[in-house]
Tab-separated table of C-alpha atoms and ligand atoms in Angstrom:
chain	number	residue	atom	x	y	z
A	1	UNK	CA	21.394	-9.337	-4.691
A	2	UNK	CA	19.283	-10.897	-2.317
A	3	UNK	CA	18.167	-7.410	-0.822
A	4	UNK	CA	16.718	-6.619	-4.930
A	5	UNK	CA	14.892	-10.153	-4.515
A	6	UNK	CA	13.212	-9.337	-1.808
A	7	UNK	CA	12.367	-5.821	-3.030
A	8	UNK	CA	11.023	-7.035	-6.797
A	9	UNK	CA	9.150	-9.697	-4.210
A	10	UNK	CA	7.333	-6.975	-2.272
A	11	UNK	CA	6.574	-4.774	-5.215
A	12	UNK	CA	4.608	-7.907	-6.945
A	13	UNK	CA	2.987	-8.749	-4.021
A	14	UNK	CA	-1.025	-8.876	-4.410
A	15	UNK	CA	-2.114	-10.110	-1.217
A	16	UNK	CA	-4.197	-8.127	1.206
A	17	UNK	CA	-2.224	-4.733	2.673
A	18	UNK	CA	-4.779	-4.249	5.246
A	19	UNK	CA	-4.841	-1.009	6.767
A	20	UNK	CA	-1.850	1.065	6.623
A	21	UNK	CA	-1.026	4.387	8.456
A	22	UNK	CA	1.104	6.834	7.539
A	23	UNK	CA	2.374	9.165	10.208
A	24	UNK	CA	4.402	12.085	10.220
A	25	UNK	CA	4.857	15.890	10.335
A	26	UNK	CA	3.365	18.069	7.809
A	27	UNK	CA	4.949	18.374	4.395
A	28	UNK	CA	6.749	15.136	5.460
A	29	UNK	CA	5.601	13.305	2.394
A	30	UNK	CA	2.617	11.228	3.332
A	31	UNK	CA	0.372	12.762	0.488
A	32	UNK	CA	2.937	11.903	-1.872
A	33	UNK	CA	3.484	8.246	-0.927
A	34	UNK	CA	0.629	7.553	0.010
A	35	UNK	CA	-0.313	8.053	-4.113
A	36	UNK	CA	2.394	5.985	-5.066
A	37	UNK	CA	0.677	3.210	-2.663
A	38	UNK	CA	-2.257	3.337	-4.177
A	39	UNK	CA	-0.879	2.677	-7.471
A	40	UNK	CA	1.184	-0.141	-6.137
A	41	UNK	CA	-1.456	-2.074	-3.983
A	42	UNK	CA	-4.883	-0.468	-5.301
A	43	UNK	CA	-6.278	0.848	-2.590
A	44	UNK	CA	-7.404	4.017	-1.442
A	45	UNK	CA	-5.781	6.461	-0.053
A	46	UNK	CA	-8.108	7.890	3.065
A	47	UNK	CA	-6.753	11.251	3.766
A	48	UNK	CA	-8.049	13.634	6.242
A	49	UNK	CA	-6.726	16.772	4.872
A	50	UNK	CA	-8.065	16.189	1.504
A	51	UNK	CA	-11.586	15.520	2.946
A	52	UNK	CA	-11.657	18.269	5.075
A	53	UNK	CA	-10.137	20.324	1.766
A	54	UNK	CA	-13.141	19.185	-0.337
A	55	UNK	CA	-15.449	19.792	2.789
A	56	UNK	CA	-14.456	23.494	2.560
A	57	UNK	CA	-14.586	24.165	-0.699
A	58	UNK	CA	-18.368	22.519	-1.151
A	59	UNK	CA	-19.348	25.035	1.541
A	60	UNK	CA	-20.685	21.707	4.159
A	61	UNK	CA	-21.336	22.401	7.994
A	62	UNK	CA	-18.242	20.336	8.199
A	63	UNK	CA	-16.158	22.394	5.945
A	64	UNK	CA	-17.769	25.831	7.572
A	65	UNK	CA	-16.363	24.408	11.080
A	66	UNK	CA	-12.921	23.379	10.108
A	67	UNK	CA	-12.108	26.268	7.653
A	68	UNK	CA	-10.673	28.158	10.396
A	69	UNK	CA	-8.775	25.546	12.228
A	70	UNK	CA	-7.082	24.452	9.398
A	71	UNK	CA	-6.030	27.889	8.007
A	72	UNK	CA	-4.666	28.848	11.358
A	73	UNK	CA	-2.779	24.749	11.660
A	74	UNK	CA	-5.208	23.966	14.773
A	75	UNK	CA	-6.577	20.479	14.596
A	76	UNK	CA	-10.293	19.885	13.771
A	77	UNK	CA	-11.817	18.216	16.677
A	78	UNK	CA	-11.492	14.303	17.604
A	79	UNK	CA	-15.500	13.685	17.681
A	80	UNK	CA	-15.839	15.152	13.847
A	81	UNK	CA	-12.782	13.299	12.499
A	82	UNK	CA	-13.457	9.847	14.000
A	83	UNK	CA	-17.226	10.567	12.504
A	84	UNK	CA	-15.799	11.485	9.270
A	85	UNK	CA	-13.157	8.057	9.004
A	86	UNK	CA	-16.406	5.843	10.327
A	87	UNK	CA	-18.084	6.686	7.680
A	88	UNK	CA	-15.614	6.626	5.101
A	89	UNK	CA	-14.158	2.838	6.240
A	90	UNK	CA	-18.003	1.489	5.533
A	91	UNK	CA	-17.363	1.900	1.928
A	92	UNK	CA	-16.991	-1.319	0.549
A	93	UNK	CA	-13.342	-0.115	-2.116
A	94	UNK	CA	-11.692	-0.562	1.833
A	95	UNK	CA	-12.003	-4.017	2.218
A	96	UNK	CA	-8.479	-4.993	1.626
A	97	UNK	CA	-7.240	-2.522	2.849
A	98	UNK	CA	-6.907	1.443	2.965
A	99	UNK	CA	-3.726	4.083	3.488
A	100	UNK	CA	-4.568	6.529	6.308
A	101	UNK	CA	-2.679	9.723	5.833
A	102	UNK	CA	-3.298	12.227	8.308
A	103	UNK	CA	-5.172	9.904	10.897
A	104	UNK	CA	-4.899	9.392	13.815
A	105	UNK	CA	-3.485	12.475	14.569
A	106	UNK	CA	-3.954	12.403	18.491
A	107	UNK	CA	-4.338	9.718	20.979
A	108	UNK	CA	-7.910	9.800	21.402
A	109	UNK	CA	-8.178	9.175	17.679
A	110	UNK	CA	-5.824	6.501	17.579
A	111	UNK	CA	-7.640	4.809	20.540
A	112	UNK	CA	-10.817	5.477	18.615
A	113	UNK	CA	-8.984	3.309	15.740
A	114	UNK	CA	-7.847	0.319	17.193
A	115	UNK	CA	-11.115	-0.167	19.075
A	116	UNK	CA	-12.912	-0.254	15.524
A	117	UNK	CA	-10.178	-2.471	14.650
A	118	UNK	CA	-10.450	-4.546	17.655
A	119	UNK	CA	-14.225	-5.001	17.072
A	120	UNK	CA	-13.858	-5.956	12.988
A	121	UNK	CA	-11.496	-8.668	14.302
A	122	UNK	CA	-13.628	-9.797	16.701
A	123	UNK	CA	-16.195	-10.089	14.299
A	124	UNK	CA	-13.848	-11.334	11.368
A	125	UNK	CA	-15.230	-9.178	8.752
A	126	UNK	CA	-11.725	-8.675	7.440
A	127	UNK	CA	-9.877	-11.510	9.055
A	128	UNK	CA	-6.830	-11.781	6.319
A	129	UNK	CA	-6.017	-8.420	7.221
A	130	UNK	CA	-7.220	-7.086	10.086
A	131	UNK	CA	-4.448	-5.807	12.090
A	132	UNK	CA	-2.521	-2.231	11.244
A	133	UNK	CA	0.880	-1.560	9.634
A	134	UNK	CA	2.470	2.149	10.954
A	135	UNK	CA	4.819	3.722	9.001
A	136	UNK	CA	5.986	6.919	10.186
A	137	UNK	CA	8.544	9.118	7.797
A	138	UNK	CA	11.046	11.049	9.261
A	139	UNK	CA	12.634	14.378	7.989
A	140	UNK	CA	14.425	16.979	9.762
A	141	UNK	CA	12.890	20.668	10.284
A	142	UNK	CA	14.846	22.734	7.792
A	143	UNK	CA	13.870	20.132	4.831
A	144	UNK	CA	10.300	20.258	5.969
A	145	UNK	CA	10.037	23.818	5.783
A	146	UNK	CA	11.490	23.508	2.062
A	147	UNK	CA	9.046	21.398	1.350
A	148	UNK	CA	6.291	23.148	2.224
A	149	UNK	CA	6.969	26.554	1.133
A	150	UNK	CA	7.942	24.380	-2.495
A	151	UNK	CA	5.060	22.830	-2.283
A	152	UNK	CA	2.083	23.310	-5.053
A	153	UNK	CA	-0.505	21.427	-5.798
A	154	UNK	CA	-3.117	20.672	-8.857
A	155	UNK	CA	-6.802	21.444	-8.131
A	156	UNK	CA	-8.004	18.582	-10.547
A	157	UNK	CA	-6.086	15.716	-9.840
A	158	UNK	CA	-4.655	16.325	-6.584
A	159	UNK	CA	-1.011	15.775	-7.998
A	160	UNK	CA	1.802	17.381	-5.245
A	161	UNK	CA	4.531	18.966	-6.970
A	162	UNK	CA	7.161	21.010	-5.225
A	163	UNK	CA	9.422	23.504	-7.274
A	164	UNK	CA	12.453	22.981	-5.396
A	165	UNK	CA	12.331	18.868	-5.253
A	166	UNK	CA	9.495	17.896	-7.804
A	167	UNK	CA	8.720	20.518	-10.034
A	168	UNK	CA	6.097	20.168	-12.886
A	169	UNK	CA	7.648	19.934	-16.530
A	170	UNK	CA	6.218	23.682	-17.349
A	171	UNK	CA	6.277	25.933	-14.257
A	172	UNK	CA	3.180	26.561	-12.352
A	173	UNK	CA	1.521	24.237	-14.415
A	174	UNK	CA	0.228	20.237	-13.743
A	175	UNK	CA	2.226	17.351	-15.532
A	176	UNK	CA	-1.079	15.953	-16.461
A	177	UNK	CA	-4.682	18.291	-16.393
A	178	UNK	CA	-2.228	21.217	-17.533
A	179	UNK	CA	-4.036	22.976	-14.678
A	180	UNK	CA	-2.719	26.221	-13.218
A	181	UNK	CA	-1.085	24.907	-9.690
A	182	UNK	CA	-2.116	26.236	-6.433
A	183	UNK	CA	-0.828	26.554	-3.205
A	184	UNK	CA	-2.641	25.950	-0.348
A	185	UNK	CA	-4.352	28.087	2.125
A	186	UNK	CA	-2.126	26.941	4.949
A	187	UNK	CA	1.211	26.308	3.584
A	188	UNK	CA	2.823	29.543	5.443
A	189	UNK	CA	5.408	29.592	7.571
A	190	UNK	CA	2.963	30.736	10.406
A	191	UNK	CA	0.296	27.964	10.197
A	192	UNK	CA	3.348	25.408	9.546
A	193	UNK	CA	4.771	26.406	12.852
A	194	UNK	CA	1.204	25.300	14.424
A	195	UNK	CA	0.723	22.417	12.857
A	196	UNK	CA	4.612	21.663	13.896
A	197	UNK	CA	3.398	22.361	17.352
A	198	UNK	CA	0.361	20.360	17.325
A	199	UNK	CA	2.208	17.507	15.613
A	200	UNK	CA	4.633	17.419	18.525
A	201	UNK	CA	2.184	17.961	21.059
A	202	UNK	CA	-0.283	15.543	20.003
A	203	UNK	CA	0.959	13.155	17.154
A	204	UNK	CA	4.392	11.897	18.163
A	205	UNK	CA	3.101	10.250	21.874
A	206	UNK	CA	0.687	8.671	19.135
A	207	UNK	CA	3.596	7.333	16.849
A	208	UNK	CA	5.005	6.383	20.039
A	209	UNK	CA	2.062	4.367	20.810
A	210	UNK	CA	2.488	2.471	17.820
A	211	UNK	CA	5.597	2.258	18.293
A	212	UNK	CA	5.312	-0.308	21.573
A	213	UNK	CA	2.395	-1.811	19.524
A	214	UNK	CA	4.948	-3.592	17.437
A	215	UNK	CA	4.159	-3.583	13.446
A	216	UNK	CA	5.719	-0.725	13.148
A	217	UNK	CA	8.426	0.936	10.500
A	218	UNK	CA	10.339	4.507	10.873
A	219	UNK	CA	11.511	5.167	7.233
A	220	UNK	CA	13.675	8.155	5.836
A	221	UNK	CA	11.825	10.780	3.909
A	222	UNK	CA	15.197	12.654	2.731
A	223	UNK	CA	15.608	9.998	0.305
A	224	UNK	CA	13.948	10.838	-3.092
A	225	UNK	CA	10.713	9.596	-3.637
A	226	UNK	CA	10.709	6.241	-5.152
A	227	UNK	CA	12.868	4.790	-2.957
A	228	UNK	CA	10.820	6.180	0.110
A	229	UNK	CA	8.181	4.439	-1.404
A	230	UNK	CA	10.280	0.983	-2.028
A	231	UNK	CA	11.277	1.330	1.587
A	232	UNK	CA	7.518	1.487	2.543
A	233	UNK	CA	6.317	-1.389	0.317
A	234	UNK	CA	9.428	-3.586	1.601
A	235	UNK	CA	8.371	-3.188	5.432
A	236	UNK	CA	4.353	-3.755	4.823
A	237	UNK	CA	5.342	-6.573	3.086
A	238	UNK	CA	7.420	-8.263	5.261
A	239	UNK	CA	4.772	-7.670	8.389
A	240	UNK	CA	2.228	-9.320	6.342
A	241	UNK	CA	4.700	-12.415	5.088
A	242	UNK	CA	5.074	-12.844	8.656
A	243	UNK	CA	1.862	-12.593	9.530
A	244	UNK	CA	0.829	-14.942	7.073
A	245	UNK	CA	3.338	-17.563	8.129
A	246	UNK	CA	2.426	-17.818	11.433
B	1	LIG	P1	-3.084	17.571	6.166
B	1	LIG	O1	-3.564	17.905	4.838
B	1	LIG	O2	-3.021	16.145	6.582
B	1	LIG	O3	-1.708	18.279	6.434
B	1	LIG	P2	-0.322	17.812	7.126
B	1	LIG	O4	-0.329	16.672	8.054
B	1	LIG	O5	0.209	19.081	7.695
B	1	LIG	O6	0.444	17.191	6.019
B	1	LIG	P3	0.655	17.797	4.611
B	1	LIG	O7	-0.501	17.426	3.735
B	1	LIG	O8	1.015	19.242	4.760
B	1	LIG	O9	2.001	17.047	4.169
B	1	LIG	P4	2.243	15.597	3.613
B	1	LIG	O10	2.960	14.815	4.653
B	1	LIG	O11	1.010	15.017	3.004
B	1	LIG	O12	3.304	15.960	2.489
B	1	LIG	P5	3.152	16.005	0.897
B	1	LIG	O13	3.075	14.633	0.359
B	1	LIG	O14	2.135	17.001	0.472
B	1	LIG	O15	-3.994	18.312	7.229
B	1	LIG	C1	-4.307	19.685	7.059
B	1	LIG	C2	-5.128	20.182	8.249
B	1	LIG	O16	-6.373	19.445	8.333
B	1	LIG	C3	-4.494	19.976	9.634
B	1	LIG	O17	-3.590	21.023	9.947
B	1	LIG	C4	-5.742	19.990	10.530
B	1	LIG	O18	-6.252	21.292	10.684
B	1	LIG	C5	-6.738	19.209	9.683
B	1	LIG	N1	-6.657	17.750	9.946
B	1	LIG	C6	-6.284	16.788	9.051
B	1	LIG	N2	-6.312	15.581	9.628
B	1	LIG	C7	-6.723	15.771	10.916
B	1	LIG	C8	-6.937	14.891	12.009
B	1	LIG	N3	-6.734	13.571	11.904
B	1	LIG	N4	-7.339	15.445	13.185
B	1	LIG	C9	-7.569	16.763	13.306
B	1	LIG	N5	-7.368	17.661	12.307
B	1	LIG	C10	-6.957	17.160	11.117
B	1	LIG	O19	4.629	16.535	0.525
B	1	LIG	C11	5.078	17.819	0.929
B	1	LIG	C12	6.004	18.400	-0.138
B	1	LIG	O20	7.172	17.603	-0.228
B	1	LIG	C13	5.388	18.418	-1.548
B	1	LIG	O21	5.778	19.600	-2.180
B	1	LIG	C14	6.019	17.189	-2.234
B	1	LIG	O22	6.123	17.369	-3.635
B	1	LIG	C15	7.383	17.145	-1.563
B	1	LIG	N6	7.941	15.790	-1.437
B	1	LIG	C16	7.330	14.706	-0.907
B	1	LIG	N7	8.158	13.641	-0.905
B	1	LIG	C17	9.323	14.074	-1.458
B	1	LIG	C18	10.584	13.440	-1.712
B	1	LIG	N8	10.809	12.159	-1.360
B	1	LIG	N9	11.556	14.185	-2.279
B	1	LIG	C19	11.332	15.496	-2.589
B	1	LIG	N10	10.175	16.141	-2.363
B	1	LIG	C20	9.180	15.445	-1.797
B	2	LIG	MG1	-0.983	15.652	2.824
């Protein structure tokens, strides 16, 4: 009883989320929650891969340069994606606060981060909520690969379905646009086991690093996807209750 308080408590919550990241392997889930999130606080959702997606398909320098990496699972270089997050965090639809999915994705980024971070306190241009909330979702490797050989998505409105966990109502077809899915470029086994290495490589000593930073939540991504997001909205919320109180 007093664990569905406190749960209707954080999903009414309309205080200031700040920024939160969302780390994990690929095909974890972050895409997906981080879409419920947006519904639930309304904020954006700052994703790296989708960027660099609509980079590639409008034909940019950017897009021309990453194109290859991405197919293959390499990661696009630190300078370009700390460019690319600058400029997207001036946008004013950030100022209380912005889900990261997909950044930082190596340590250099994630120092990169919390110096910008550092400075904005500094300089209290977001005071309220300045400091960062990780979340990184856990799944084990067999479920990942199910998820992203099931994966398909819809080229209008981004929705993620996956045929063996979320399928659309029709097959092959979005819920909503009634779009013809798609599935995307990378999403083979061989480019999955790259990105799998470069996430172990290069993204867990950074979820580690968060991990000592303190404000910090590990949350199960077996469990179906409402209650993933539930279990995300219960920890933000009770960092920023404590925050708040002190
Ligand atoms: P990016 O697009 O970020 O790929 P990723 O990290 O590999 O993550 P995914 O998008 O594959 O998975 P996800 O965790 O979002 O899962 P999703 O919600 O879709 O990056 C692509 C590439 O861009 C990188 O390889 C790199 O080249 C480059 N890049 C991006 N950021 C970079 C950076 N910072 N630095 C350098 N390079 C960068 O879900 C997966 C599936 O699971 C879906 O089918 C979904 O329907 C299903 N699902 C989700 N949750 C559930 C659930 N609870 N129950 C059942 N099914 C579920
Ligand atoms: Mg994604």
């Amino acid at each position: 009883m007093a664990e569905e308080t406190n749960q209707n408590e954080a999903m009414k919550w309309n205080g200031c989320p700040g920024p939160i990241l969302l780390l994990g392997a690929p095909a974890v889930g972050k895409g997906t929650q981080a879409k419920e999130l947006t519904r639930v606080w309304k904020i954006p959702q700052i994703s790296t891969g989708d960027i660099l997606r609509s980079n590639v398909a409008l034909g940019t320098d950017l897009g021309r340069i990453a194109k290859g990496l991405m197919d293959r699972g390499d990661l696009v270089p630190d300078y370009l994606m700390n460019e690319m997050i600058n400029m997207r965090l001036r946008k004013p639809d950030t100022f209380r606060g912005y889900i990261l999915d997909g950044f930082p994705r190596t340590l250099a980024q994630a120092d990169w981060l919390d110096n910008r971070l550092e400075m904005q306190a500094a300089a209290k241009a977001q005071e309220h909520c300045s400091g960062l909330v990780a979340v990184s979702i856990r799944l084990d490797y067999n479920r990942l690969i199910r998820r992203v050989t099931g994966r398909r998505n819809c080229p209008v409105c981004h929705r993620i379905y996956n045929i063996y966990g979320l399928p659309p109502k029709r097959e092959g077809f979005c819920d909503v646009e009634g779009e013809p899915l798609y599935t995307r470029a990378d999403d083979t086994l061989e480019a999955f086991e790259n990105r799998m290495r470069a996430y172990r490589e290069l993204t867990e000593p950074v979820i580690e690093h968060y991990r000592q930073m303190g404000s910090f939540a590990e949350i199960d991504g077996g469990e179906p996807m409402g209650i993933v997001t539930v279990k995300i909205v219960e920890a933000v919320y009770s960092f920023r209750s404590q925050t708040a109180a002190q």
